[in-house]
Short mmCIF file of C-alpha atoms in Angstrom, two decimals:
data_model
loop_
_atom_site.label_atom_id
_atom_site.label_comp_id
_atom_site.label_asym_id
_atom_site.label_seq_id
_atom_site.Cartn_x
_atom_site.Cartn_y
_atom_site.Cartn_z
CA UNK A 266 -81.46 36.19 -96.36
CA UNK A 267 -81.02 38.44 -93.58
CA UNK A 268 -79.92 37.49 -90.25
CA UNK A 269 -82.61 38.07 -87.53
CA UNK A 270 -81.46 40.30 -85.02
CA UNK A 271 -82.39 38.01 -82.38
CA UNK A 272 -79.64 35.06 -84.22
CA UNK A 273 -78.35 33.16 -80.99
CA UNK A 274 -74.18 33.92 -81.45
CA UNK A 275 -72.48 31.09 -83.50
CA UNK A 276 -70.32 30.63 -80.22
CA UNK A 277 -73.13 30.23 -77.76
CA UNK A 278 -74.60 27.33 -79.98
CA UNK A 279 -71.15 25.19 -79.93
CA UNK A 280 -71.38 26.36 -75.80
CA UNK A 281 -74.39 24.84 -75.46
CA UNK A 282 -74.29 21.38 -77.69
CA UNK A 283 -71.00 20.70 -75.39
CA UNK A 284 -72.69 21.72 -72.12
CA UNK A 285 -74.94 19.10 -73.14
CA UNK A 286 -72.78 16.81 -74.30
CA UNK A 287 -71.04 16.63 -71.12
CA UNK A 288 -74.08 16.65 -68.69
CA UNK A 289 -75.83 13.65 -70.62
CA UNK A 290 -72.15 11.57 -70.47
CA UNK A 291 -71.65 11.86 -73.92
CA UNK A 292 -68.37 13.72 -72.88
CA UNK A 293 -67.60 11.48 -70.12
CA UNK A 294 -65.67 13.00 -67.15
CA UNK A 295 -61.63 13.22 -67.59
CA UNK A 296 -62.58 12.59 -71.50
CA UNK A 297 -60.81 14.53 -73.94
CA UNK A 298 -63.18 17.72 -75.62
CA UNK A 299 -62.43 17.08 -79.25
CA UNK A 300 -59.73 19.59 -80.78
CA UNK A 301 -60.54 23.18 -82.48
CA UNK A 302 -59.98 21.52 -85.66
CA UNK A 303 -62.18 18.85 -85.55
CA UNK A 304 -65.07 21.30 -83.85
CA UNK A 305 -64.73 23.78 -86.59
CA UNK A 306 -65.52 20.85 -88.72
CA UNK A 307 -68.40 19.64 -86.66
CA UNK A 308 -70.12 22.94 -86.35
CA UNK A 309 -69.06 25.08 -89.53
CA UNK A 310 -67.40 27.89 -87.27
CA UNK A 311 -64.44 29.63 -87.18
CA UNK A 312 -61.55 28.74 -84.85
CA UNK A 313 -62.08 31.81 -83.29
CA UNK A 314 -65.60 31.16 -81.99
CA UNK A 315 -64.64 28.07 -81.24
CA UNK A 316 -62.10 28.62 -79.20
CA UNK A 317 -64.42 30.98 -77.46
CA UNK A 318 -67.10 28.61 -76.64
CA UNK A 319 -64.27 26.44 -75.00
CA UNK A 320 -62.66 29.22 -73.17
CA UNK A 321 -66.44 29.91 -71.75
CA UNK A 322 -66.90 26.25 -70.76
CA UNK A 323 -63.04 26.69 -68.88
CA UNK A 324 -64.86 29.72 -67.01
CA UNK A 325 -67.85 27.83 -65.49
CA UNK A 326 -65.50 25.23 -64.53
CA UNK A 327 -66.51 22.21 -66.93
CA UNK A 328 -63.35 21.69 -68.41
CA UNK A 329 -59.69 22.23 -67.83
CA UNK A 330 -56.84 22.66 -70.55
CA UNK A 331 -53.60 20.64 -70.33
CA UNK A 332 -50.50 22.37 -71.81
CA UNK A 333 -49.50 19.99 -74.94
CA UNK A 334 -52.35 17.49 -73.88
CA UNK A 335 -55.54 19.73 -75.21
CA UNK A 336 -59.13 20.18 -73.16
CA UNK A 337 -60.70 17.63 -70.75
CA UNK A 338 -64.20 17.27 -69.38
CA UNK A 339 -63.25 18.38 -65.32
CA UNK A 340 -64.17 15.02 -62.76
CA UNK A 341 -66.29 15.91 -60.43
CA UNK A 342 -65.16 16.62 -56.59
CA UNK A 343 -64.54 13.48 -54.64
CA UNK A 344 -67.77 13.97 -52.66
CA UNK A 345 -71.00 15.14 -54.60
CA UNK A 346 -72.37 17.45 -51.42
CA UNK A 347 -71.67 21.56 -52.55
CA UNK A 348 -70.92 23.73 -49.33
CA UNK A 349 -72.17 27.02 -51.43
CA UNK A 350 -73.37 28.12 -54.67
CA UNK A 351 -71.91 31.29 -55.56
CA UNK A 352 -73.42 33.70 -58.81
CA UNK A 353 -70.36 35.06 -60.50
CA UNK A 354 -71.76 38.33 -62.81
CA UNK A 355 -68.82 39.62 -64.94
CA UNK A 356 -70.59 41.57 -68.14
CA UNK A 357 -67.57 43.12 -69.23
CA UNK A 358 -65.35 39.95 -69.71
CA UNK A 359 -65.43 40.39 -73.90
CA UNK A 360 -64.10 43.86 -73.55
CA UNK A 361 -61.64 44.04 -70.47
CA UNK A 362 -58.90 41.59 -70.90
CA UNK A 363 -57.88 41.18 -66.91
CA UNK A 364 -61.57 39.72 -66.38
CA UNK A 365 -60.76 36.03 -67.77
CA UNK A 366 -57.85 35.27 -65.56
CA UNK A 367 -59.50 36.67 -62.94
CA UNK A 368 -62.30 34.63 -63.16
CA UNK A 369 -60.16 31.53 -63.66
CA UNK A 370 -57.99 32.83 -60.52
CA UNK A 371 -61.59 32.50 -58.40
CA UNK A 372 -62.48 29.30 -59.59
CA UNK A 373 -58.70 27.83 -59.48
CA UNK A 374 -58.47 29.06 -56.17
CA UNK A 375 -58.24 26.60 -53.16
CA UNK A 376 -60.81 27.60 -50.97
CA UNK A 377 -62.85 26.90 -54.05
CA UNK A 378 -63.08 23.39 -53.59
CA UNK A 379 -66.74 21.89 -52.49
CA UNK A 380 -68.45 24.82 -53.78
CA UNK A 381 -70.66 25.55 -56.96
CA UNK A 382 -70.39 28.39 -59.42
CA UNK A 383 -72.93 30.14 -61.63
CA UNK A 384 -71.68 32.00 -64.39
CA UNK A 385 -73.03 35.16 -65.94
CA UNK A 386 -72.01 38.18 -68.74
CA UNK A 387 -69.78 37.96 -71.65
CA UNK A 388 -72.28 39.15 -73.74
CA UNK A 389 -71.03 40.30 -77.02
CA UNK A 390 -73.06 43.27 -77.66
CA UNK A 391 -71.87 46.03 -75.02
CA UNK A 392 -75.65 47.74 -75.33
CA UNK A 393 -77.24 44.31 -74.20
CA UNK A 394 -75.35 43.65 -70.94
CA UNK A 395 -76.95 46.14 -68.82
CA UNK A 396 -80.03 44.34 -69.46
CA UNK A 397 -78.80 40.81 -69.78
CA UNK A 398 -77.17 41.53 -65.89
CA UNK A 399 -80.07 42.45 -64.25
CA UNK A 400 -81.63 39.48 -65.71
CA UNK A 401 -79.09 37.39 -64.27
CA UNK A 402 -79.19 38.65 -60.85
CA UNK A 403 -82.62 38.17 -61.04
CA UNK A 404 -82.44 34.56 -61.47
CA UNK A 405 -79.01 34.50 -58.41
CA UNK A 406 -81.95 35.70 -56.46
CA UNK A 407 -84.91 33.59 -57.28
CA UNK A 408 -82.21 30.33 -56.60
CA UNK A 409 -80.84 31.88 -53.17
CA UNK A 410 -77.68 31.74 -54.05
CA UNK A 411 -74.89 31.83 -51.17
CA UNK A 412 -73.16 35.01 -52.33
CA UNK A 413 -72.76 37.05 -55.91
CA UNK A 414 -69.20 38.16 -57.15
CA UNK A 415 -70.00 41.30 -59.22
CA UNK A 416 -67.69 42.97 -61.31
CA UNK A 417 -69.68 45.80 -62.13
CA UNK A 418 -70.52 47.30 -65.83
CA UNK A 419 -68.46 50.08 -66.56
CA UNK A 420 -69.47 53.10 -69.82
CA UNK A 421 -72.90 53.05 -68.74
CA UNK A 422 -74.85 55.47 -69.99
CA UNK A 423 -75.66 58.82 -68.02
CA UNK A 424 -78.43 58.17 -65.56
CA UNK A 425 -78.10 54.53 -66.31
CA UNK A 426 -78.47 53.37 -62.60
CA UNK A 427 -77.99 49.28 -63.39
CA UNK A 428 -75.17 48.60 -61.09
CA UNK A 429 -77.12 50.50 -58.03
CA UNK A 430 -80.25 48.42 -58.94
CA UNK A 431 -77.87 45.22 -58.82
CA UNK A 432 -76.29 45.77 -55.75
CA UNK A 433 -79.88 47.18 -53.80
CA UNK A 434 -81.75 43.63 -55.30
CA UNK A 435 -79.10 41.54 -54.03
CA UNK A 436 -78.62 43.70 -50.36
CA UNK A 437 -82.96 43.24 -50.40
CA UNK A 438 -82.49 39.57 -50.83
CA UNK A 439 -80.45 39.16 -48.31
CA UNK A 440 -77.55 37.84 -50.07
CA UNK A 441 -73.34 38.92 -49.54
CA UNK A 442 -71.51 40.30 -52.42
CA UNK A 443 -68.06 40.99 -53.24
CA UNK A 444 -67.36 43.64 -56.08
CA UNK A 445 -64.30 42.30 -58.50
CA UNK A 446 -62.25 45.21 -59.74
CA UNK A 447 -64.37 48.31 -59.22
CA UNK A 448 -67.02 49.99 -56.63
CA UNK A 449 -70.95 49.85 -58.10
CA UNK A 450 -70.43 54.01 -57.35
CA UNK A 451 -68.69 56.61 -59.40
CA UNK A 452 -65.56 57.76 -57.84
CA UNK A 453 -64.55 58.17 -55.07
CA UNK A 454 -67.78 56.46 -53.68
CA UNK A 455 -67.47 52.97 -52.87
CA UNK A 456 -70.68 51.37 -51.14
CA UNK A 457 -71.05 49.25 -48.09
CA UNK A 458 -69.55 46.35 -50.10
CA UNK A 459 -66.14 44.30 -49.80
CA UNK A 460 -64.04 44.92 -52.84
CA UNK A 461 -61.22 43.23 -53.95
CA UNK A 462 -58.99 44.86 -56.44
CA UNK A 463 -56.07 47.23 -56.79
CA UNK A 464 -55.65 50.92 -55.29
CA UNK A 465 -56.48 52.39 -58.32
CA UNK A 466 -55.35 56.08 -57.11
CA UNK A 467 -51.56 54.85 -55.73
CA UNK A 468 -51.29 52.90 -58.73
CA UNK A 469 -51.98 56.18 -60.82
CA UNK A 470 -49.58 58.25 -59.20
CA UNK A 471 -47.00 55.41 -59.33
CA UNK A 472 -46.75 55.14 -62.90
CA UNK A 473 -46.88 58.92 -63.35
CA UNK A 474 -44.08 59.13 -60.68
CA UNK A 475 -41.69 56.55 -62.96
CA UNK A 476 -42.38 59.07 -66.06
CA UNK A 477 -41.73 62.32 -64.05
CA UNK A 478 -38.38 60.75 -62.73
CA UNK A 479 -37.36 58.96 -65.89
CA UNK A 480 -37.02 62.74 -67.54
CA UNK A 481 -40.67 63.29 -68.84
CA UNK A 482 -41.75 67.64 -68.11
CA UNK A 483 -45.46 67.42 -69.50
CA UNK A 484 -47.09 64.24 -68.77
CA UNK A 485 -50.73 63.74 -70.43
CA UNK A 486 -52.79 61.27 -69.62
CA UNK A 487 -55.62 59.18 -71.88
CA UNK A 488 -58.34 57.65 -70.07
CA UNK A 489 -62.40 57.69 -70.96
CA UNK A 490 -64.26 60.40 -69.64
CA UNK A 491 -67.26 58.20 -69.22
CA UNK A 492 -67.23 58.15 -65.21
CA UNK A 493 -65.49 54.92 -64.96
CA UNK A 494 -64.30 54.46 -61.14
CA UNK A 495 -61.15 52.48 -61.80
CA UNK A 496 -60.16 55.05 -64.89
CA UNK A 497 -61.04 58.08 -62.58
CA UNK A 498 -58.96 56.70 -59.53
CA UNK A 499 -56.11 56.08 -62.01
CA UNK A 500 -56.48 59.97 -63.20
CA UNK A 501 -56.67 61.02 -59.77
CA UNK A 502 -53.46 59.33 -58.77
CA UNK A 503 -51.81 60.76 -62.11
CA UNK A 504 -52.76 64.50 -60.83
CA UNK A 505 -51.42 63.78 -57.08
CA UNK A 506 -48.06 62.90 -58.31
CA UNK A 507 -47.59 65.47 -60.90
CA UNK A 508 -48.84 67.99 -58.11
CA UNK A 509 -46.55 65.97 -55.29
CA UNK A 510 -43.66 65.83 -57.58
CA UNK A 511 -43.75 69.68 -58.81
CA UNK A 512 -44.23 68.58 -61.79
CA UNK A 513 -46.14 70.83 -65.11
CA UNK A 514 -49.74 70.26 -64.36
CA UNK A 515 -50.62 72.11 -67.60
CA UNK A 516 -52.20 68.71 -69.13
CA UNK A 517 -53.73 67.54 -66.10
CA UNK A 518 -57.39 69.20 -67.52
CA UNK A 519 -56.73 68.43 -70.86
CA UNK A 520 -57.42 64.87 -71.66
CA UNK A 521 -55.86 63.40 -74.32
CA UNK A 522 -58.87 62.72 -77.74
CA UNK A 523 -59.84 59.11 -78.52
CA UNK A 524 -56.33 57.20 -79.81
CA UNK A 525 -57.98 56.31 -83.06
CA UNK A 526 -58.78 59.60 -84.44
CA UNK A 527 -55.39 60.75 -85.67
CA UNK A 528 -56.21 64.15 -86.74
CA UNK A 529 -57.08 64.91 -82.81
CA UNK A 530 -53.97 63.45 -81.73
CA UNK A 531 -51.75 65.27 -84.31
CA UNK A 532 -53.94 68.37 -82.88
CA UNK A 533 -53.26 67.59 -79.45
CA UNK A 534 -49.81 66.85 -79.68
CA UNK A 535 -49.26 70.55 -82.12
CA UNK A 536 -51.16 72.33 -79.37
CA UNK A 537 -49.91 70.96 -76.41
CA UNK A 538 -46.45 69.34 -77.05
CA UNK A 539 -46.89 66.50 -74.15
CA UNK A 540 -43.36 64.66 -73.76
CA UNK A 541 -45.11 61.56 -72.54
CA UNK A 542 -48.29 59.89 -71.71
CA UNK A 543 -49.84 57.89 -68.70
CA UNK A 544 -52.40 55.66 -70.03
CA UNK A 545 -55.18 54.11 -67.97
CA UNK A 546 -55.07 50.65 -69.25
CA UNK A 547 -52.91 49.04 -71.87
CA UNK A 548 -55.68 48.74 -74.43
CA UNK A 549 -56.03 52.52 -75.12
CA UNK A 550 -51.89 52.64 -74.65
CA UNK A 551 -52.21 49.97 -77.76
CA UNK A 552 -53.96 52.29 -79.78
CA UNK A 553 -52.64 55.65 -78.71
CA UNK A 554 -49.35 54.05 -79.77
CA UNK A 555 -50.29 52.95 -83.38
CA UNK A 556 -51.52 56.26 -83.53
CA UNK A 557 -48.50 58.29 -82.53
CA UNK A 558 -46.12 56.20 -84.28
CA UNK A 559 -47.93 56.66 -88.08
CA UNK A 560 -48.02 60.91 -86.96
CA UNK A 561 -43.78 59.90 -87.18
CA UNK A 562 -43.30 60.15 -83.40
CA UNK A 563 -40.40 58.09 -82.21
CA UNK A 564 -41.24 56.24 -78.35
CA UNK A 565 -39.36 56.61 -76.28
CA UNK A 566 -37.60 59.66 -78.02
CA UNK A 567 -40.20 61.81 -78.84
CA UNK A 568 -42.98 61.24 -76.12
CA UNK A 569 -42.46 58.08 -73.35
CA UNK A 570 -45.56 56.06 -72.60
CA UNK A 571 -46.62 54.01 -69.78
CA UNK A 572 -49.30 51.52 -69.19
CA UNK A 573 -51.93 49.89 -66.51
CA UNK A 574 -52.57 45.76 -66.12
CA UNK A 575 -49.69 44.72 -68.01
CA UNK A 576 -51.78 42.74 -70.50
CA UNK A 577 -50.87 39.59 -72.50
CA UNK A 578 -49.88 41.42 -75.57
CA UNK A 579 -48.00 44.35 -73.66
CA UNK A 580 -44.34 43.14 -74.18
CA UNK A 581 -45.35 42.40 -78.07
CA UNK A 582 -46.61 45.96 -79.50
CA UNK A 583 -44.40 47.68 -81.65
CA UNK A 584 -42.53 49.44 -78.99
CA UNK A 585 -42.51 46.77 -75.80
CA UNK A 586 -44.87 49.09 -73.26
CA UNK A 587 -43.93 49.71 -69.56
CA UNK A 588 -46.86 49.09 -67.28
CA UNK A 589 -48.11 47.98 -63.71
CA UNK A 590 -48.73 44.52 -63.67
CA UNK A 591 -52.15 43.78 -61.46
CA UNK A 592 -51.89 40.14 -60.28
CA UNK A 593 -55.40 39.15 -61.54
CA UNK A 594 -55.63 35.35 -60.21
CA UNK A 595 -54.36 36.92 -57.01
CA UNK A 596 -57.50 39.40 -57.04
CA UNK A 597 -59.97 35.82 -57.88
CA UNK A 598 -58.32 34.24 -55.00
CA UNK A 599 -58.51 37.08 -52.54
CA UNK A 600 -62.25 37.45 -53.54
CA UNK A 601 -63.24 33.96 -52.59
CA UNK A 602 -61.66 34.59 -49.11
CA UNK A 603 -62.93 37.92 -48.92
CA UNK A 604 -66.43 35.84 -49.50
CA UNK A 605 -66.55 32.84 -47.48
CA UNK A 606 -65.32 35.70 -44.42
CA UNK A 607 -68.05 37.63 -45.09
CA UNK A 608 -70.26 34.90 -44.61
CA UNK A 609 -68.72 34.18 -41.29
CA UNK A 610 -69.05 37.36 -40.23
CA UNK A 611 -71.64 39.01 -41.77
CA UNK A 612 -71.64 41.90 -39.02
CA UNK A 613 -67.89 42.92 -39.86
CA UNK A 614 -67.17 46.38 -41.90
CA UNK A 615 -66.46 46.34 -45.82
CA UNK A 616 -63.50 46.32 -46.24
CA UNK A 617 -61.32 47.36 -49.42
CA UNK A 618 -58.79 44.35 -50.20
CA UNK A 619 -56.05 45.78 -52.35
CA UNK A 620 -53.71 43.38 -54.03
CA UNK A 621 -50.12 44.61 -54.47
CA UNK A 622 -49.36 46.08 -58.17
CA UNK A 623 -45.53 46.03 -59.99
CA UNK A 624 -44.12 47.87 -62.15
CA UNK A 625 -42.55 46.41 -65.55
CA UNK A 626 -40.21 48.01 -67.55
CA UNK A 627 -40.16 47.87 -71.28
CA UNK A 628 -38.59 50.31 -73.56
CA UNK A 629 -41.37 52.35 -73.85
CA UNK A 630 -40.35 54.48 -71.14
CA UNK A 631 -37.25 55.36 -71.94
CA UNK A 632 -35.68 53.96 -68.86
CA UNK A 633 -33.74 50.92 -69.65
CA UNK A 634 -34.66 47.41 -67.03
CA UNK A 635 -32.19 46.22 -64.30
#
């Protein structure tokens, strides 16, 4: 039989039947969550959405994991009365791997405590989200929620205006907002909105600067061309230090192809011989590298490579990738302040809140680590 296209997602099902398991008492509060095993028995799913309907109960705060102990229903705050109740809209958690501990960072943080979350996004389907966000912030609205954090979508489509609608419903209504990770604008634009992040353009040019002094002549760089702020901010710091540094600006207009199609890589690197590569996140780095490695092309030897977020898996790929580490539970915490100030002082400036980046050194620069 075939599945209807409107199937609810195995994962969201076990989400739910725990949900209400734990509002009804069933899963009493400090009770253990039964273990991945014995869910993928209950349910007939994989461990994998399993562990993903867990992970999204972690997110709204209903349960916490204890190293070597497994997953407990979260007690409830000493005192039942909720200061605030904030809408947190991240659609792009599924795809952007800095968005979960960033989210746990704003709920973990201290100045947390005595207020209520809403959770929204992480929906699976990339073309649905758009539609599923405005949704959400339609409901923030009808509820009156105390503030929104909003990371907005990125890739939308051209003339997709979503994230403008977002931010103009929730200005209408009245309510503050603090943008996670990225302006609601293309780049360089950034709105009349707090954001809380990292400096996108001094992080660019710093990991461009590490390549140009560790040896590298003709630095490329691979980012998507789809008008995503943080990406273009990265480029833009990329081009400033190659110009800065006197540096071969050859490759600075041509953009490296997609990683995964090899025979536009093997062009690229025949036509344009680039000795290294700044990439704007670790996930295309990831790829670019499987890539580059099955063309035969040694890293660091051939062509160096650096990276952006210093993701979980960044010190595991085949070659162990250099890249700025962004300090995402930092970013979750600074966006709760950033929040309950704005509320205080609602007549204040926005204000861009940049957390400090570092830079980690792995072989795959070519520069060894002191």
């Amino acid at each position: 039989m075939q599945r209807s296209a409107l199937a609810v997602p195995k994962y969201q099902v076990v989400f739910e039947a725990l949900r209400r398991d734990i509002e009804s008492g069933r899963l009493p509060a400090g009770g253990r969550v039964p273990s991945e095993a014995e869910l993928v028995e209950r349910f007939g799913a994989s461990r994998i959405t399993v562990g993903r309907a867990v992970r999204d109960l972690q997110l709204q705060g209903l349960v916490e994991r204890r190293v070597g102990s497994g997953t407990f229903v979260r007690r409830p705050p000493a005192t039942a009365a909720v200061d605030c109740t904030f809408g947190v809209l991240v659609p792009d958690l599924p795809d952007i791997e800095i968005f979960e501990p960033l989210v746990q960072g704003l709920l973990a943080a201290p100045e947390s405590r005595g207020h209520a979350f809403l959770w929204g996004g992480g929906e699976p389907a990339p073309a649905a989200r758009a539609a599923a966000a405005w949704s959400r912030v339609q409901q923030y609205i009808a509820r009156r929620v105390d503030g929104v954090f909003l990371a907005p979508l990125e890739g939308l489509a051209a003339g997709d205006d979503t994230n403008v609608r977002i931010v103009t419903a929730l200005d209408a209504a009245g309510i503050p907002l603090v943008l996670l990770d990225r302006s609601a604008y293309p780049y360089p634009r950034r709105g009349p909105y707090d954001l809380v992040g990292i400096d996108n353009r001094r992080v660019g040019f710093a990991v461009t600067e590490h390549l140009v002094q560790a040896g590298a002549k003709r630095v490329a760089f691979l980012g998507s061309e789809m008008g995503v702020s943080t990406i273009d901010g990265r480029r833009a710091g990329y081009r400033e230090a190659l110009d800065v540094l006197g540096a071969d600006t050859t490759l600075a207009r041509l953009p490296l192809p997609s990683p995964d199609d090899r025979d536009a890589v093997a062009a690229y690197l025949a036509s344009h011989a680039p000795d290294a590569v700044v990439c704007a996140h670790d996930r295309g780095a990831a790829r670019l590298m499987h890539t580059l490695l099955a063309l035969g092309r040694r890293i660091p030897d051939d062509i160096r490579m650096a990276g952006i977020d210093d993701v979980e898996y960044a010190g595991w790929l085949p070659v162990p990738l250099t890249t700025m580490r962004q300090p995402v539970a930092q970013i979750g915490e600074a966006a709760v302040a950033a929040m309950l100030e704005r509320r205080a002082h609602p007549e204040r400036p926005a204000r861009d809140i940049f957390v400090q980046c570092s830079l980690v050194v792995r072989q795959s620069c070519g520069v060894r680590a002191h």
